[in-house]
Rosetta silent file (secondary structure, phi, psi, omega in degrees, C-alpha in Angstrom):
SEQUENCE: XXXXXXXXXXXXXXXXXXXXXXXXXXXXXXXXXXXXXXXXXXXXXXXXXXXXXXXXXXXXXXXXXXXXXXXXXXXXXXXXXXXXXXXXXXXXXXXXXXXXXXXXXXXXXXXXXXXXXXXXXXXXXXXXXXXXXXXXXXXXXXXXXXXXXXXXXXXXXXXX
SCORE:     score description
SCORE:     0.000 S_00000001
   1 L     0.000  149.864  172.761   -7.824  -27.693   17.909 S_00000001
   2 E  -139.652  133.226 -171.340   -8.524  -24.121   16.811 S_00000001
   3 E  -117.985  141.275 -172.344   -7.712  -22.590   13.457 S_00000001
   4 E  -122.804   84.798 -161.656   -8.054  -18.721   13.743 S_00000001
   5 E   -93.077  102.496  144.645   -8.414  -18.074    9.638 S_00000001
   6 L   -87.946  154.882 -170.136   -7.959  -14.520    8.706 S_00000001
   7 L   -55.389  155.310  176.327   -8.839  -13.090    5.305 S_00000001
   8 H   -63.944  -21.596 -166.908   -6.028  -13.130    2.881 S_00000001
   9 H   -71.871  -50.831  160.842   -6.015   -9.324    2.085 S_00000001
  10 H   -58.558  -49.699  163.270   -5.564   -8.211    5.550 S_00000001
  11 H   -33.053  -51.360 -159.005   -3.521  -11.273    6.559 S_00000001
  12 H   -64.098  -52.084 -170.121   -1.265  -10.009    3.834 S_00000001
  13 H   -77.303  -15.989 -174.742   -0.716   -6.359    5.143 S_00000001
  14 H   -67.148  -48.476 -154.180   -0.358   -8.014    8.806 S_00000001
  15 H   -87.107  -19.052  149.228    2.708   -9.913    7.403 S_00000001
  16 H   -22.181  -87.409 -175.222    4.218   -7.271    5.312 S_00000001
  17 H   -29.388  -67.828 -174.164    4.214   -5.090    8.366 S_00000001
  18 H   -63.946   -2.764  179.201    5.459   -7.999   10.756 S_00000001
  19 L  -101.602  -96.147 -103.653    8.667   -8.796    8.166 S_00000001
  20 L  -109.280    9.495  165.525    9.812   -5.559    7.961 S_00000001
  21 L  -108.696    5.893  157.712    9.199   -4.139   10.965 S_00000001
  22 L  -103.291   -9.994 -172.481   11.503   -7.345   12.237 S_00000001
  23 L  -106.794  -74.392 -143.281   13.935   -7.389    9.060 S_00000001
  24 L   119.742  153.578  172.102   13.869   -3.780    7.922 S_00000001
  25 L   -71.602  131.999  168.465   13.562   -2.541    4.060 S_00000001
  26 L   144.351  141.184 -170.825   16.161   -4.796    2.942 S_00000001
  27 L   -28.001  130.223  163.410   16.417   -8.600    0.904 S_00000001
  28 L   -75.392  155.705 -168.289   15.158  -10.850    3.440 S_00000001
  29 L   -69.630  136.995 -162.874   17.396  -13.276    5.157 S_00000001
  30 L   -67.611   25.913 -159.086   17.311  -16.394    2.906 S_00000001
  31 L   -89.268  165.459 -166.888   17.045  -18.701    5.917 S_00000001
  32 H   -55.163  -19.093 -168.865   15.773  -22.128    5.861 S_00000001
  33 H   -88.304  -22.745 -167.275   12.224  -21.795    7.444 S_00000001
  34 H   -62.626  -33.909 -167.408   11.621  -18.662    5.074 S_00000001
  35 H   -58.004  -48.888  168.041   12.459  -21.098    2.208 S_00000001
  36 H   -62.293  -48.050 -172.579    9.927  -23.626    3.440 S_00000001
  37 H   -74.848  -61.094 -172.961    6.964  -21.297    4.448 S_00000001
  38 H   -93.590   16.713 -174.945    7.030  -19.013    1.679 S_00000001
  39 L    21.145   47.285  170.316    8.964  -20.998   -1.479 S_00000001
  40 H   -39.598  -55.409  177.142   10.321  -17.934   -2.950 S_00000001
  41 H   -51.454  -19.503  170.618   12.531  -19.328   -5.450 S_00000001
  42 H   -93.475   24.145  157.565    9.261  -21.136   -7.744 S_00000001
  43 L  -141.136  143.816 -169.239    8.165  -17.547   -8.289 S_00000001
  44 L  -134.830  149.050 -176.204    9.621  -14.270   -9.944 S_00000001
  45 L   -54.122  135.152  155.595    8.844  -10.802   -9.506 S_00000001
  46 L   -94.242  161.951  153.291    6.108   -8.699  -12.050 S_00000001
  47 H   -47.083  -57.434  176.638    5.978   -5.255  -12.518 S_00000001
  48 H   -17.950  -48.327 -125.964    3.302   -5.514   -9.921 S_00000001
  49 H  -126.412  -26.755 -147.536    5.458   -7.029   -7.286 S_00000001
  50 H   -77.795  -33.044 -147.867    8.228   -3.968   -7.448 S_00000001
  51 H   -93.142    0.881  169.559    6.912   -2.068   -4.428 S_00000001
  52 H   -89.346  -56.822   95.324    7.372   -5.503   -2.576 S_00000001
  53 H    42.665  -92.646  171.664   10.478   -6.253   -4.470 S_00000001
  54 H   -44.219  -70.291  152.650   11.940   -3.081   -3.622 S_00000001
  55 H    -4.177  -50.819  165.892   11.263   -3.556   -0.069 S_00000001
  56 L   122.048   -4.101 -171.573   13.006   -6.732    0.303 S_00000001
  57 L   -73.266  171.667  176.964    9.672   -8.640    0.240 S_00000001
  58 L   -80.247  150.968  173.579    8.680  -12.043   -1.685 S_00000001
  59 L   -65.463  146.918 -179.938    6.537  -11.660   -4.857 S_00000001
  60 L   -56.634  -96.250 -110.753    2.734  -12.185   -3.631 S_00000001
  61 L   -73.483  -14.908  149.746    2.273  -15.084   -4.830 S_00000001
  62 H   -77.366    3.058  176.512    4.579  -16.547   -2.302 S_00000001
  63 H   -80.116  -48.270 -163.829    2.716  -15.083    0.411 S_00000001
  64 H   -73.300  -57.394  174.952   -0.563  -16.379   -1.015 S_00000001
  65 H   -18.647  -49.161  173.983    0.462  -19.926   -1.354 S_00000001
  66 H   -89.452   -4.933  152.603    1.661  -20.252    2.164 S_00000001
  67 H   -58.866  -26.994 -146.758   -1.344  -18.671    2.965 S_00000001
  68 H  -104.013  -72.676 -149.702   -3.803  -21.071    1.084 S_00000001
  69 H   -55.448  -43.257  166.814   -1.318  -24.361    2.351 S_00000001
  70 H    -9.940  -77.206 -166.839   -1.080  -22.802    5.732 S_00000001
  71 H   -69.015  -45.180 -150.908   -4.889  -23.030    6.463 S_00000001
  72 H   -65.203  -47.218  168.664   -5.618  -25.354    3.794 S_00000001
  73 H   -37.731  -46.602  175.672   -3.139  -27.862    5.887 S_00000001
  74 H   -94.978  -16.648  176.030   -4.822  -27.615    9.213 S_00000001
  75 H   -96.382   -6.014 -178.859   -8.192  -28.234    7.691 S_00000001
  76 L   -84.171  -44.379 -166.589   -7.205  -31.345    5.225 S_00000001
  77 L   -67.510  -27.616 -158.733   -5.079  -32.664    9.010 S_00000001
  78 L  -127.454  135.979  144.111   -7.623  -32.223   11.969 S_00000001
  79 L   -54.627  120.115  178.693  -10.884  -34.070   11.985 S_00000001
  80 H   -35.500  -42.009 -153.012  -13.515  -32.012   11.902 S_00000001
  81 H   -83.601   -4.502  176.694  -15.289  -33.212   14.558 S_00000001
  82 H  -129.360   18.687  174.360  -11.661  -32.043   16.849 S_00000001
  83 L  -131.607  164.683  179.148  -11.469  -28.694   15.002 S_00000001
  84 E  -141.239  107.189  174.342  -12.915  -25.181   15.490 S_00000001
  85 E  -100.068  125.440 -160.253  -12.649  -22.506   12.900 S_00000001
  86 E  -129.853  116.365  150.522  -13.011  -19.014   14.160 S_00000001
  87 E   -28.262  115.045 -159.491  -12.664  -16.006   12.069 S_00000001
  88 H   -53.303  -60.566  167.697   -9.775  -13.963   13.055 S_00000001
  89 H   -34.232  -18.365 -164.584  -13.052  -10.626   13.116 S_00000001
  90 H  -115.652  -20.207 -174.023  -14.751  -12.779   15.060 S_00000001
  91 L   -52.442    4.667  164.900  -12.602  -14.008   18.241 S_00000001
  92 L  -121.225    3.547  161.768  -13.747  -11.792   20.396 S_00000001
  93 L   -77.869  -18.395 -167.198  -17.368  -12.563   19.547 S_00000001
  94 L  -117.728   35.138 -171.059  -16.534  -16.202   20.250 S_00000001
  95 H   -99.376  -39.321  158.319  -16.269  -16.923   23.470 S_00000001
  96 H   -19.723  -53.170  162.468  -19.202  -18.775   23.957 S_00000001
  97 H   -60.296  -31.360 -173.683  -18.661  -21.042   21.009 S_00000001
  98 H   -70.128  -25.294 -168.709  -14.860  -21.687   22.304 S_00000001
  99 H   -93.604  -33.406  166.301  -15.919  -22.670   25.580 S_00000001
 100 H   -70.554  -20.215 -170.858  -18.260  -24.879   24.250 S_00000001
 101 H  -107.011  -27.049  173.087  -16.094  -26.641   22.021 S_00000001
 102 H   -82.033  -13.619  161.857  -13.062  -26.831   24.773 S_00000001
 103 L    89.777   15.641 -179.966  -15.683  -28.226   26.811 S_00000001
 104 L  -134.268  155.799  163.687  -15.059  -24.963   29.840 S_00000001
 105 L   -55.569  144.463  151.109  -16.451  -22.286   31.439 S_00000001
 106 H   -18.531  -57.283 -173.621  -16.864  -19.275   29.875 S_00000001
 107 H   -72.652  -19.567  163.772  -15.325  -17.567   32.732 S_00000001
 108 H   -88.244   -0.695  171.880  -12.301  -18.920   32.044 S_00000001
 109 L   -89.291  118.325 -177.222  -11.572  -17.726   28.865 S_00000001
 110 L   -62.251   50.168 -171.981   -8.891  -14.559   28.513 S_00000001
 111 L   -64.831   -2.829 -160.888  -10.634  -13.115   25.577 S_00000001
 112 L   -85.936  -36.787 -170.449   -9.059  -10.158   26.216 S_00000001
 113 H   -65.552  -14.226 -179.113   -5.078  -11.527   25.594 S_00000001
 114 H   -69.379    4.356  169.315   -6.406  -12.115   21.500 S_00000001
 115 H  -117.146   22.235 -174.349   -4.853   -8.964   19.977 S_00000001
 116 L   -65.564    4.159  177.998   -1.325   -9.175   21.674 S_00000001
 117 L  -107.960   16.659  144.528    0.651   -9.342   18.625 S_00000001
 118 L     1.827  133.059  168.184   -0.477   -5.926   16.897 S_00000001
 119 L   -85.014  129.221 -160.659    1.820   -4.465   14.597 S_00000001
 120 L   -88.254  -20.290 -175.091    3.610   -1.689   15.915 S_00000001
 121 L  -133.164  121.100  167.897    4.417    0.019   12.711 S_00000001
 122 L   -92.342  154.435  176.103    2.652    0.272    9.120 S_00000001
 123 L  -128.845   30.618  170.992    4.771    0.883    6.602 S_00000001
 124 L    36.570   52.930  177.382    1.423    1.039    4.170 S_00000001
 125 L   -84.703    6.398  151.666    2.603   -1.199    1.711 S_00000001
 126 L  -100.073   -6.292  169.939   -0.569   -1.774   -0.004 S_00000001
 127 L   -70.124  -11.260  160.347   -0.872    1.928   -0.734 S_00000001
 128 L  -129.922   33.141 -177.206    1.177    0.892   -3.449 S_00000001
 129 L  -110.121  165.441 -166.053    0.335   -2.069   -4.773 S_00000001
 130 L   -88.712  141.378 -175.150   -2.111   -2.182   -7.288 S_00000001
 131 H   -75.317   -9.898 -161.187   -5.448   -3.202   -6.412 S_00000001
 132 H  -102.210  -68.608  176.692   -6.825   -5.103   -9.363 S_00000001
 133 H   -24.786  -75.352  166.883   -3.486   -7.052   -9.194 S_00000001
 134 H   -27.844  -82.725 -165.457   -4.093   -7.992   -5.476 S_00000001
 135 H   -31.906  -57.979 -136.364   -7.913   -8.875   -5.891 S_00000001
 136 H   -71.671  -65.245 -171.864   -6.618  -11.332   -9.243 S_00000001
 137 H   -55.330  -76.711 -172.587   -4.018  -13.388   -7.408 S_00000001
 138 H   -21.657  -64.287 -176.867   -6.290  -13.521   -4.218 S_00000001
 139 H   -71.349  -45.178  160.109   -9.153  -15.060   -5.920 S_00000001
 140 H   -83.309   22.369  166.946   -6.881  -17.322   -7.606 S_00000001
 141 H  -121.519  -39.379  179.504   -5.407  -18.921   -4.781 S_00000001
 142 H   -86.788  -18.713 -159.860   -8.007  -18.196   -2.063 S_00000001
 143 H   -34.519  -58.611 -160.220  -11.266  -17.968   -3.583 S_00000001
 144 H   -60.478  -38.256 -169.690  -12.009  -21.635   -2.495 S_00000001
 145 H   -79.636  -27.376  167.539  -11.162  -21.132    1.511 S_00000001
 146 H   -59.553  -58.802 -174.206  -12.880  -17.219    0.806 S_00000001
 147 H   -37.257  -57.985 -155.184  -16.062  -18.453   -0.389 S_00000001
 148 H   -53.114  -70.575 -153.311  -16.220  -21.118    2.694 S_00000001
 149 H   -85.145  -66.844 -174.143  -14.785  -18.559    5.532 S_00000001
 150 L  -124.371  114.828 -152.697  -15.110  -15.013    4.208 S_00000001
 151 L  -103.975  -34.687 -169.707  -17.727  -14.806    1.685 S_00000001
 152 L   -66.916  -26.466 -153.864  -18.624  -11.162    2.928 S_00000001
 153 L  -105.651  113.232  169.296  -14.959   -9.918    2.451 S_00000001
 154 L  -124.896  155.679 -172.413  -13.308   -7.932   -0.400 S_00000001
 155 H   -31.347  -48.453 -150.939  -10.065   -5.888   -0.685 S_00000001
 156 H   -79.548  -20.241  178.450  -11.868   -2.361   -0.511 S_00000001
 157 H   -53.706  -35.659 -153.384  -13.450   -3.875    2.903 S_00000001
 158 L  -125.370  -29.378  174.605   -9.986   -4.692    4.766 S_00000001
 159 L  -160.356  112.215 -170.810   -7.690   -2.354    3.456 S_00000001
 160 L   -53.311    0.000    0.000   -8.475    1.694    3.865 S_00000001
């Protein structure tokens, strides 16, 4: 198995971007898997939260949760010794290690097919969230998988 662990700050602006450039500014649809990934209802909106809020988005801290359980999930489930953790920054740096750990040539790996889901639209939704806010929640839900994975990585690093 291969877990492809991006930092939370960036993750975060990825997934903005990808709900609302499939939803639209507007409440998101309540549906069952949204309930389950991100457990919106065991959190409530801050001032902080409004330009998400407004938007139609979840209060951060359900994004960071399912971010933390997400990862946290695949690395408690898969035996080390059957997993490969690759930096989202780093996949295209990593074909050597991948091929080694899938046990194939090089030459057969399609490093090229690793950005096809690109977001087609920003709709720069961290230009308004506050940054000191961001950092505070991050490090208190990710710190422990930051430290491990991106030790190197802080907010002003990831998002211009």
């Amino acid at each position: 198995f291969i877990l492809t662990i991006r930092d939370p700050y960036s993750w975060l602006n990825s997934i903005f971007n990808e709900l609302l450039n499939e939803y639209g500014v507007r409440p998101m649809p309540m549906e069952l898997w949204h309930e389950v990934l991100f457990e919106p209802s065991k959190f409530s909106y801050t001032s902080h939260d409004e330009p998400l809020r407004r938007r139609g988005l979840y209060p951060l801290d359900s994004f960071l949760i399912y971010w933390v359980r997400a990862n946290q999930s695949v690395l408690n489930g898969i035996p080390r010794d059957r997993l490969l953790v690759i930096r989202t920054d780093e996949i295209q740096t990593s074909a050597n290690e991948i091929a080694e750990f899938l046990k194939i040539s090089v030459d057969s790996l399609q490093m090229s097919e690793g950005y096809k889901n690109r977001v087609y639209k920003d709709h720069c939704v961290f230009d308004e969230l506050d940054r000191q806010y961001v950092y505070e929640k991050c490090t208190h839900y990710c710190s422990t998988l930051m430290e491990q994975y991106y030790p190197d990585v802080d907010l002003a690093s990831v998002i211009q």
